[in-house]
Amino acid sequence: MRGRQVFMDSLMAHGVDKIFGNPGTTESPLLDSLQNYPEIEYIVALHEGIAVGAASFYAQASGKTPVVNLHVAPGLGNGIGMMYSALKANSHMIVTAGQQDNRLRLRAPVLGHDLVSMATPVTKWAVQVEWADEMAAVMHRAFKVANEAPAGPVFVALPINVMEQETENCAGASSQMYAAPHPDLDGIAAITEVVKTAQSPAVVVSDDIARAGATDDLVALVEAMGAGVWFEAIRHHSAFPNRHPNAKDILPVDAAAIRGALHDADLVMLIGGPFFEEVWFTRGAPFPDGSKVIQIEESPARLAYNHPLDAGLVGHLPSTLRAMAQALQADSGYQAQAKSRNTALASQSVEAHAAYQARAQRAWDRDPISMPRVMAELNAGTPDNAVVVEEAITASL
Amino acid sequence: MRGRQVFMDSLMAHGVDKIFGNPGTTESPLLDSLQNYPEIEYIVALHEGIAVGAASFYAQASGKTPVVNLHVAPGLGNGIGMMYSALKANSHMIVTAGQQDNRLRLRAPVLGHDLVSMATPVTKWAVQVEWADEMAAVMHRAFKVANEAPAGPVFVALPINVMEQETENCAGASSQMYAAPHPDLDGIAAITEVVKTAQSPAVVVSDDIARAGATDDLVALVEAMGAGVWFEAIRHHSAFPNRHPNAKDILPVDAAAIRGALHDADLVMLIGGPFFEEVWFTRGAPFPDGSKVIQIEESPARLAYNHPLDAGLVGHLPSTLRAMAQALQADSGYQAQAKSRNTALASQSVEAHAAYQARAQRAWDRDPISMPRVMAELNAGTPDNAVVVEEAITASL
């Protein structure tokens, strides 16, 4: 069989159902193969940035691994900005680009370049398939690396001659992978003791919670702690229901301001980061002086990356948060304290909402129109099943 | 003074009159400085690819060194495709991007990234200014490297805090640079002897001739040789007048087809490359068996890069081509041979033009309309001062 068949079989074996692309000559072997794979839809975008951005959002929304198909160096180059975004968003996806015949590599052919060097800064792994015999192995590893936590894009360059080369090495995918480890029970016990010493715990949450499907377990943990929940400023998902009485605000984007927002906390628990994606440099740590700092992550790479911790814990987030919640729920004395904090948080939430409404009402008839009224009018006029795409990041900070 | 003043003074000292950009927060120090430099126009583009592409064409058309101003990692990323094009086009230009405060570099701030790694594959040099004291030196070297043959884009990352830092190191530009060396006279003599042995010389030309202003000297050399002139397929400039009787065709884009086009030649002289920008791999050399191969370039980097030469010569192209022409013009016996070849080339040119017109006439009333008629009608309807932007590369190959 040819390299391009192994490529397409690899996509099928890994559950790919969408290719987002903007192809040219070097992608013709892939295009020629599409008719034999009607399960895979090829969606053409008029600019590479759109193809990459659409794939990243498809990965986030569907959980499936999408493929992007770009055209040699200019096409890949046009996609680099959105590949950076996909890397920061931890989108599991495979970005491919056709490459000129690799027997031309020393002769700087038209549109050709060192594609792997171009893609390396914005991917978890970048590789060129140099002969058809390694197509199956490259694609198998590409899907593995893209999907491992923290997830992110992988780049694969596909020389046009390699796609047409013959090989006997078939595509393959691993089947049952048990890669969601339970946390260290000693860690659960030790961290539970630290948490119990806190009078005013704060939890800071980010996207990995939603991606791991751990929101329900997070709610149980937060209620068992009697903790307020803060949101990392840069996020793609809803990690915690923002109308829950324990929900506080989006954190600001510099260390001093974060420290100010969390000033009441004597313990800060970070879950599902990275923490923190700052915009401005300010001096000092983002935590109140003397507070304990705990972090819980799916991947060791996230843990203690930016800040020294008092304790850290790695584990599949649903089972880890559930184990933490159960350990705290088992202590009835602690639960009485947590319940009293939850009552106070609920009152604060009602007060904060009322204060916001009062501010909005005071400015209701202002000309030009106030932003709270804009939001209220939009809210009133929007059906319940509307999808809101928020791209007003600067205004929301 | 502040880093941003040194930056702007450097632009003034190097004759910059245009900045093409798509700015954001990190570029605000540069934007704040513009009001003090009314000689420099800031042209905003709605996509970074347009800003970079416009700058590249401005460099090619004006000879001046333009500056591009992009916004951190996503902005730079969106510009990488067109930076590749600027690199291949040898456009002398400085691409800048604002960078987050460099005291945040370990903390992966929002939109920040290793910008130098991102830009390196598509630039001659990529550098981040780490403190204001080195701003003047970085900018001085950036202009030097961008303008040296073969020219190309240089990338400079500008951290927002460095732009506001104080320094006493002023901007500076070198004034009189004598960097257009005359060729080795022994080389002229030796190559002249090789050229005189050829009965059927062919000259292949590319963009560096036009950029060096060597077209008139090329015409004199070609006429002194009695050589046909072929054009490298990928070009931005007119290196040789295409209605000159010695002008032949655009070369094809693979070695075997180039060898076929040049099959009559017993000597191939390459001038102002790179040679050749191929699209397809085919076996063998792009030169007819037994032909001599000579290359003349402004920069040693171009010489003998892809193909072994029988002789190579480095020098400022106008004076080098003039010296070659004068050496050949001094030999009256050789000039008689050259004149006879020129007469034959002129006849071939008339015949080729007549044959084209005959083909066009035969298909004149074809439906759908033939491409030669489309071109003839466009030509008839286009005023003499019209600028034609040809982007039909695939159709023209």
Short mmCIF file of C-alpha atoms in Angstrom, two decimals, chain B residues 28-386:
data_model
loop_
_atom_site.label_atom_id
_atom_site.label_comp_id
_atom_site.label_asym_id
_atom_site.label_seq_id
_atom_site.Cartn_x
_atom_site.Cartn_y
_atom_site.Cartn_z
CA SER B 28 1.99 51.03 22.99
CA PRO B 29 5.47 52.45 23.79
CA LEU B 30 6.25 52.55 20.06
CA LEU B 31 2.84 54.06 19.26
CA ASP B 32 3.36 56.67 21.99
CA SER B 33 6.63 57.66 20.30
CA LEU B 34 5.19 58.20 16.82
CA GLN B 35 4.01 61.75 17.46
CA ASN B 36 7.63 62.85 17.89
CA TYR B 37 8.64 61.35 14.53
CA PRO B 38 6.28 62.81 11.91
CA GLU B 39 8.71 61.73 9.14
CA ILE B 40 7.75 58.11 9.81
CA GLU B 41 4.33 56.94 8.65
CA TYR B 42 2.63 54.06 10.52
CA ILE B 43 0.38 52.09 8.16
CA VAL B 44 -2.12 49.84 9.96
CA ALA B 45 -3.11 46.54 8.34
CA LEU B 46 -6.06 44.44 9.49
CA HIS B 47 -4.05 41.20 9.32
CA GLU B 48 -0.37 40.69 10.03
CA GLY B 49 0.16 38.87 6.72
CA ILE B 50 -0.82 42.04 4.88
CA ALA B 51 1.54 44.20 6.97
CA VAL B 52 4.49 41.89 6.26
CA GLY B 53 3.63 41.45 2.58
CA ALA B 54 3.23 45.21 2.06
CA ALA B 55 6.59 45.85 3.75
CA SER B 56 8.30 43.25 1.56
CA PHE B 57 6.96 44.81 -1.62
CA TYR B 58 7.83 48.29 -0.35
CA ALA B 59 11.41 47.13 0.22
CA GLN B 60 11.60 45.69 -3.30
CA ALA B 61 9.99 48.71 -4.96
CA SER B 62 11.60 51.56 -3.00
CA GLY B 63 14.99 50.18 -1.99
CA LYS B 64 14.34 51.64 1.48
CA THR B 65 14.31 49.44 4.58
CA PRO B 66 10.77 49.21 5.99
CA VAL B 67 9.81 48.19 9.52
CA VAL B 68 6.96 45.87 10.50
CA ASN B 69 5.35 46.06 13.95
CA LEU B 70 3.42 43.01 15.20
CA HIS B 71 1.76 42.02 18.49
CA VAL B 72 3.53 39.35 20.57
CA ALA B 73 3.26 35.63 19.72
CA PRO B 74 -0.11 35.46 17.91
CA GLY B 75 0.70 38.55 15.84
CA LEU B 76 4.17 37.32 14.94
CA GLY B 77 2.71 33.87 14.27
CA ASN B 78 0.19 35.31 11.82
CA GLY B 79 3.07 36.99 9.98
CA ILE B 80 5.35 33.93 9.62
CA GLY B 81 3.95 32.88 6.22
CA MET B 82 4.69 36.23 4.62
CA MET B 83 8.05 36.46 6.44
CA TYR B 84 8.96 33.23 4.64
CA SER B 85 8.03 34.96 1.38
CA ALA B 86 10.13 38.01 2.32
CA LEU B 87 13.08 35.72 3.11
CA LYS B 88 12.80 33.97 -0.26
CA ALA B 89 12.36 37.34 -2.01
CA ASN B 90 15.48 38.68 -0.23
CA SER B 91 13.59 41.70 1.07
CA HIS B 92 15.67 43.90 3.38
CA MET B 93 13.31 44.72 6.26
CA ILE B 94 13.07 44.73 10.05
CA VAL B 95 10.15 42.82 11.58
CA THR B 96 9.50 43.81 15.19
CA ALA B 97 7.03 42.48 17.72
CA GLY B 98 6.23 43.78 21.15
CA GLN B 99 7.04 41.28 23.88
CA GLN B 100 5.73 40.98 27.42
CA ASP B 101 7.83 42.43 30.25
CA ASN B 102 10.98 40.28 30.21
CA ARG B 103 10.88 39.85 34.01
CA LEU B 104 7.89 37.55 33.29
CA ARG B 105 9.78 35.32 30.86
CA LEU B 106 9.73 32.21 33.09
CA ARG B 107 6.03 32.60 33.86
CA ALA B 108 4.56 32.10 30.35
CA PRO B 109 2.58 35.36 30.33
CA VAL B 110 -0.52 35.79 28.17
CA LEU B 111 0.40 36.11 24.45
CA GLY B 112 4.11 35.85 25.30
CA HIS B 113 6.36 33.11 23.93
CA ASP B 114 9.90 32.52 22.73
CA LEU B 115 9.51 34.95 19.83
CA VAL B 116 13.12 34.55 18.70
CA SER B 117 12.62 30.79 18.20
CA MET B 118 9.42 31.44 16.26
CA ALA B 119 11.09 33.95 13.92
CA THR B 120 14.45 32.20 13.46
CA PRO B 121 13.43 29.79 10.65
CA VAL B 122 12.15 32.65 8.44
CA THR B 123 14.75 35.38 9.07
CA LYS B 124 18.46 36.03 8.58
CA TRP B 125 18.76 36.96 12.26
CA ALA B 126 16.32 37.03 15.18
CA VAL B 127 17.05 38.73 18.51
CA GLN B 128 15.29 40.10 21.58
CA VAL B 129 16.48 43.38 23.12
CA GLU B 130 16.95 42.45 26.79
CA TRP B 131 17.75 45.90 28.19
CA ALA B 132 17.65 49.44 26.85
CA ASP B 133 21.45 49.75 26.90
CA GLU B 134 21.69 47.32 23.96
CA MET B 135 18.86 48.83 21.88
CA ALA B 136 21.22 50.96 19.75
CA ALA B 137 23.61 48.06 19.07
CA VAL B 138 20.81 45.61 18.22
CA MET B 139 19.15 48.03 15.82
CA HIS B 140 22.46 48.96 14.15
CA ARG B 141 23.25 45.31 13.53
CA ALA B 142 19.68 44.53 12.44
CA PHE B 143 19.90 47.06 9.60
CA LYS B 144 23.38 45.80 8.65
CA VAL B 145 22.33 42.14 8.46
CA ALA B 146 19.03 42.82 6.69
CA ASN B 147 20.78 44.80 3.95
CA GLU B 148 23.83 42.62 3.30
CA ALA B 149 23.63 40.39 0.21
CA PRO B 150 21.75 38.15 0.04
CA ALA B 151 19.34 40.55 1.78
CA GLY B 152 16.47 39.38 3.96
CA PRO B 153 14.27 40.07 6.97
CA VAL B 154 15.64 40.46 10.51
CA PHE B 155 13.41 40.03 13.56
CA VAL B 156 13.69 42.16 16.73
CA ALA B 157 11.54 41.47 19.82
CA LEU B 158 10.85 44.55 21.95
CA PRO B 159 9.82 43.84 25.57
CA ILE B 160 7.43 46.52 26.79
CA ASN B 161 9.53 47.34 29.87
CA VAL B 162 12.76 47.63 27.86
CA MET B 163 11.08 50.20 25.61
CA GLU B 164 10.42 52.36 28.70
CA GLN B 165 13.83 51.79 30.38
CA GLU B 166 16.34 54.64 30.60
CA THR B 167 19.68 54.44 28.78
CA GLU B 168 22.46 56.77 27.68
CA ASN B 169 23.41 54.71 24.60
CA CYS B 170 22.28 56.70 21.56
CA ALA B 171 21.19 55.35 18.20
CA GLY B 172 23.83 55.31 15.49
CA ALA B 173 24.17 54.38 11.84
CA SER B 174 27.32 53.83 9.81
CA SER B 175 27.70 56.46 7.13
CA GLN B 176 29.92 55.67 4.12
CA MET B 177 30.16 51.94 3.43
CA TYR B 178 32.24 50.79 0.45
CA ALA B 179 30.85 47.28 0.28
CA ALA B 180 30.47 46.78 -3.49
CA PRO B 181 33.78 45.09 -4.37
CA HIS B 182 35.19 44.88 -7.88
CA PRO B 183 35.75 41.34 -9.14
CA ASP B 184 39.05 39.47 -9.09
CA LEU B 185 40.77 40.46 -12.38
CA ASP B 186 42.35 37.00 -12.69
CA GLY B 187 38.82 35.62 -12.51
CA ILE B 188 37.63 37.93 -15.29
CA ALA B 189 40.54 36.84 -17.49
CA ALA B 190 40.05 33.13 -16.85
CA ILE B 191 36.28 33.19 -17.31
CA THR B 192 36.61 35.27 -20.48
CA GLU B 193 38.80 32.51 -21.95
CA VAL B 194 36.22 29.84 -21.02
CA VAL B 195 33.40 31.91 -22.54
CA LYS B 196 35.34 32.34 -25.79
CA THR B 197 35.52 28.56 -26.28
CA ALA B 198 31.71 28.28 -26.37
CA GLN B 199 29.87 28.12 -29.70
CA SER B 200 26.40 28.37 -28.16
CA PRO B 201 26.39 30.22 -24.82
CA ALA B 202 23.23 30.64 -22.72
CA VAL B 203 22.79 33.13 -19.89
CA VAL B 204 20.28 32.47 -17.08
CA VAL B 205 19.27 35.53 -15.06
CA SER B 206 17.43 36.22 -11.82
CA ASP B 207 16.39 38.98 -9.42
CA ASP B 208 19.72 40.09 -7.96
CA ILE B 209 20.59 41.70 -11.32
CA ALA B 210 17.62 44.06 -11.12
CA ARG B 211 18.13 44.74 -7.41
CA ALA B 212 21.78 45.65 -8.11
CA GLY B 213 20.80 47.94 -11.01
CA ALA B 214 22.89 45.83 -13.39
CA THR B 215 20.41 45.41 -16.25
CA ASP B 216 22.20 47.77 -18.68
CA ASP B 217 25.52 46.05 -18.02
CA LEU B 218 23.85 42.66 -18.48
CA VAL B 219 22.50 43.74 -21.88
CA ALA B 220 26.02 44.78 -22.95
CA LEU B 221 27.50 41.48 -21.74
CA VAL B 222 24.84 39.35 -23.42
CA GLU B 223 25.31 41.19 -26.73
CA ALA B 224 29.09 40.84 -26.43
CA MET B 225 28.61 37.08 -25.95
CA GLY B 226 25.91 36.56 -28.55
CA ALA B 227 24.03 34.58 -25.90
CA GLY B 228 20.36 33.75 -25.46
CA VAL B 229 18.91 34.87 -22.11
CA TRP B 230 16.71 32.58 -20.01
CA PHE B 231 14.73 33.59 -16.94
CA GLU B 232 14.63 31.73 -13.61
CA ALA B 233 10.99 30.72 -13.03
CA ILE B 234 10.45 32.41 -9.65
CA ARG B 235 11.22 36.12 -9.90
CA HIS B 236 10.08 39.48 -8.56
CA HIS B 237 11.91 41.76 -10.97
CA SER B 238 12.64 42.23 -14.64
CA ALA B 239 16.37 41.47 -14.87
CA PHE B 240 16.55 41.69 -18.69
CA PRO B 241 14.17 43.37 -21.19
CA ASN B 242 11.89 40.59 -22.41
CA ARG B 243 11.48 42.18 -25.88
CA HIS B 244 15.24 42.17 -26.49
CA PRO B 245 16.00 39.89 -29.50
CA ASN B 246 18.28 37.74 -27.30
CA ALA B 247 15.50 37.07 -24.74
CA LYS B 248 14.38 33.44 -24.61
CA ASP B 249 11.79 31.91 -22.27
CA ILE B 250 11.11 31.42 -18.59
CA LEU B 251 12.80 28.19 -17.54
CA PRO B 252 10.70 25.27 -16.31
CA VAL B 253 10.78 24.05 -12.70
CA ASP B 254 12.56 20.71 -12.68
CA ALA B 255 16.09 19.70 -13.55
CA ALA B 256 15.25 17.47 -16.52
CA ALA B 257 13.02 20.09 -18.12
CA ILE B 258 15.60 22.85 -17.55
CA ARG B 259 18.23 20.61 -19.14
CA GLY B 260 15.86 20.13 -22.07
CA ALA B 261 15.23 23.86 -22.49
CA LEU B 262 18.99 24.56 -22.49
CA HIS B 263 19.86 21.56 -24.70
CA ASP B 264 21.51 23.73 -27.40
CA ALA B 265 23.93 25.37 -24.97
CA ASP B 266 27.58 24.35 -24.60
CA LEU B 267 28.07 26.98 -21.85
CA VAL B 268 25.54 28.10 -19.22
CA MET B 269 26.25 31.33 -17.33
CA LEU B 270 24.12 31.83 -14.19
CA ILE B 271 23.86 35.43 -12.92
CA GLY B 272 22.15 36.82 -9.80
CA GLY B 273 20.40 33.66 -8.51
CA PRO B 274 19.52 31.56 -6.50
CA PHE B 275 19.49 28.76 -9.11
CA PHE B 276 17.16 26.92 -9.51
CA GLU B 277 13.96 27.12 -7.49
CA GLU B 278 12.51 23.75 -8.49
CA VAL B 279 9.02 22.38 -7.90
CA TRP B 280 9.40 18.73 -8.99
CA PHE B 281 12.21 16.27 -8.41
CA THR B 282 13.71 14.76 -11.53
CA ARG B 283 17.02 12.92 -11.84
CA GLY B 284 20.22 14.45 -13.19
CA ALA B 285 21.69 17.92 -13.51
CA PRO B 286 19.82 20.92 -14.95
CA PHE B 287 22.63 21.46 -17.51
CA PRO B 288 23.18 19.73 -20.88
CA ASP B 289 25.80 16.96 -20.76
CA GLY B 290 29.27 18.36 -21.37
CA SER B 291 28.28 22.02 -21.05
CA LYS B 292 30.46 24.38 -19.02
CA VAL B 293 28.77 26.06 -16.04
CA ILE B 294 29.74 29.54 -14.81
CA GLN B 295 28.09 31.58 -12.04
CA ILE B 296 28.44 35.28 -11.17
CA GLU B 297 27.00 36.55 -7.86
CA GLU B 298 27.10 39.50 -5.49
CA SER B 299 27.44 37.26 -2.44
CA PRO B 300 29.73 34.27 -1.86
CA ALA B 301 26.78 32.48 -0.21
CA ARG B 302 25.01 32.09 -3.57
CA LEU B 303 28.05 30.76 -5.45
CA ALA B 304 28.16 27.00 -6.17
CA TYR B 305 25.38 26.46 -3.61
CA ASN B 306 23.46 23.76 -5.48
CA HIS B 307 25.69 22.78 -8.40
CA PRO B 308 29.42 22.29 -9.07
CA LEU B 309 30.78 25.05 -11.31
CA ASP B 310 33.51 25.22 -13.93
CA ALA B 311 34.14 28.78 -12.73
CA GLY B 312 32.56 31.21 -10.26
CA LEU B 313 33.01 34.94 -9.70
CA VAL B 314 31.94 37.22 -6.83
CA GLY B 315 31.60 40.98 -7.25
CA HIS B 316 29.25 43.93 -7.36
CA LEU B 317 27.13 42.98 -10.35
CA PRO B 318 27.25 46.22 -12.42
CA SER B 319 31.05 46.53 -12.36
CA THR B 320 31.56 42.77 -12.72
CA LEU B 321 29.29 42.39 -15.74
CA ARG B 322 30.82 45.54 -17.27
CA ALA B 323 34.34 44.16 -16.83
CA MET B 324 33.30 40.87 -18.43
CA ALA B 325 31.68 42.67 -21.36
CA GLN B 326 34.71 44.90 -21.92
CA ALA B 327 37.08 41.93 -21.91
CA LEU B 328 34.99 40.21 -24.60
CA GLN B 329 34.48 43.40 -26.64
CA ALA B 330 38.27 43.80 -26.87
CA ASP B 331 38.56 40.61 -28.99
CA SER B 332 37.39 41.50 -32.50
CA GLY B 333 37.55 37.92 -33.75
CA TYR B 334 35.26 36.78 -30.96
CA GLN B 335 32.96 39.76 -31.56
CA ALA B 336 32.43 38.66 -35.16
CA GLN B 337 31.22 35.27 -33.88
CA ALA B 338 29.02 36.95 -31.28
CA LYS B 339 27.49 39.23 -33.89
CA SER B 340 26.60 36.29 -36.08
CA ARG B 341 24.94 34.56 -33.09
CA ASN B 342 23.02 37.77 -32.29
CA THR B 343 21.72 37.86 -35.87
CA ALA B 344 20.56 34.26 -35.58
CA LEU B 345 18.93 34.96 -32.19
CA ALA B 346 17.08 37.95 -33.64
CA SER B 347 15.71 35.76 -36.45
CA GLN B 348 14.66 33.09 -33.95
CA SER B 349 12.93 35.74 -31.86
CA VAL B 350 10.97 37.04 -34.85
CA GLU B 351 10.05 33.48 -35.84
CA ALA B 352 9.00 32.55 -32.31
CA HIS B 353 6.83 35.65 -32.04
CA ALA B 354 5.24 34.96 -35.44
CA ALA B 355 4.61 31.32 -34.50
CA TYR B 356 2.95 32.43 -31.26
CA GLN B 357 0.74 34.90 -33.13
CA ALA B 358 -0.22 32.21 -35.63
CA ARG B 359 -1.19 29.82 -32.82
CA ALA B 360 -3.14 32.60 -31.14
CA GLN B 361 -4.97 33.42 -34.40
CA ARG B 362 -5.89 29.78 -35.01
CA ALA B 363 -7.60 29.69 -31.61
CA TRP B 364 -8.93 33.26 -31.79
CA ASP B 365 -12.63 32.40 -32.03
CA ARG B 366 -12.49 29.33 -29.80
CA ASP B 367 -15.21 28.98 -27.19
CA PRO B 368 -14.35 29.01 -24.31
CA ILE B 369 -11.91 31.81 -25.08
CA SER B 370 -8.24 30.83 -25.46
CA MET B 371 -5.64 32.12 -23.00
CA PRO B 372 -3.55 33.87 -25.72
CA ARG B 373 -6.64 35.84 -26.76
CA VAL B 374 -7.41 36.74 -23.14
CA MET B 375 -3.89 38.14 -22.86
CA ALA B 376 -4.14 39.97 -26.20
CA GLU B 377 -7.46 41.57 -25.28
CA LEU B 378 -6.16 42.58 -21.85
CA ASN B 379 -3.06 44.04 -23.49
CA ALA B 380 -5.13 46.03 -25.99
CA GLY B 381 -7.37 47.39 -23.24
CA THR B 382 -4.66 48.29 -20.73
CA PRO B 383 -3.14 51.79 -20.65
CA ASP B 384 0.64 52.02 -20.99
CA ASN B 385 1.10 53.16 -17.39
CA ALA B 386 -0.90 50.27 -15.85
#
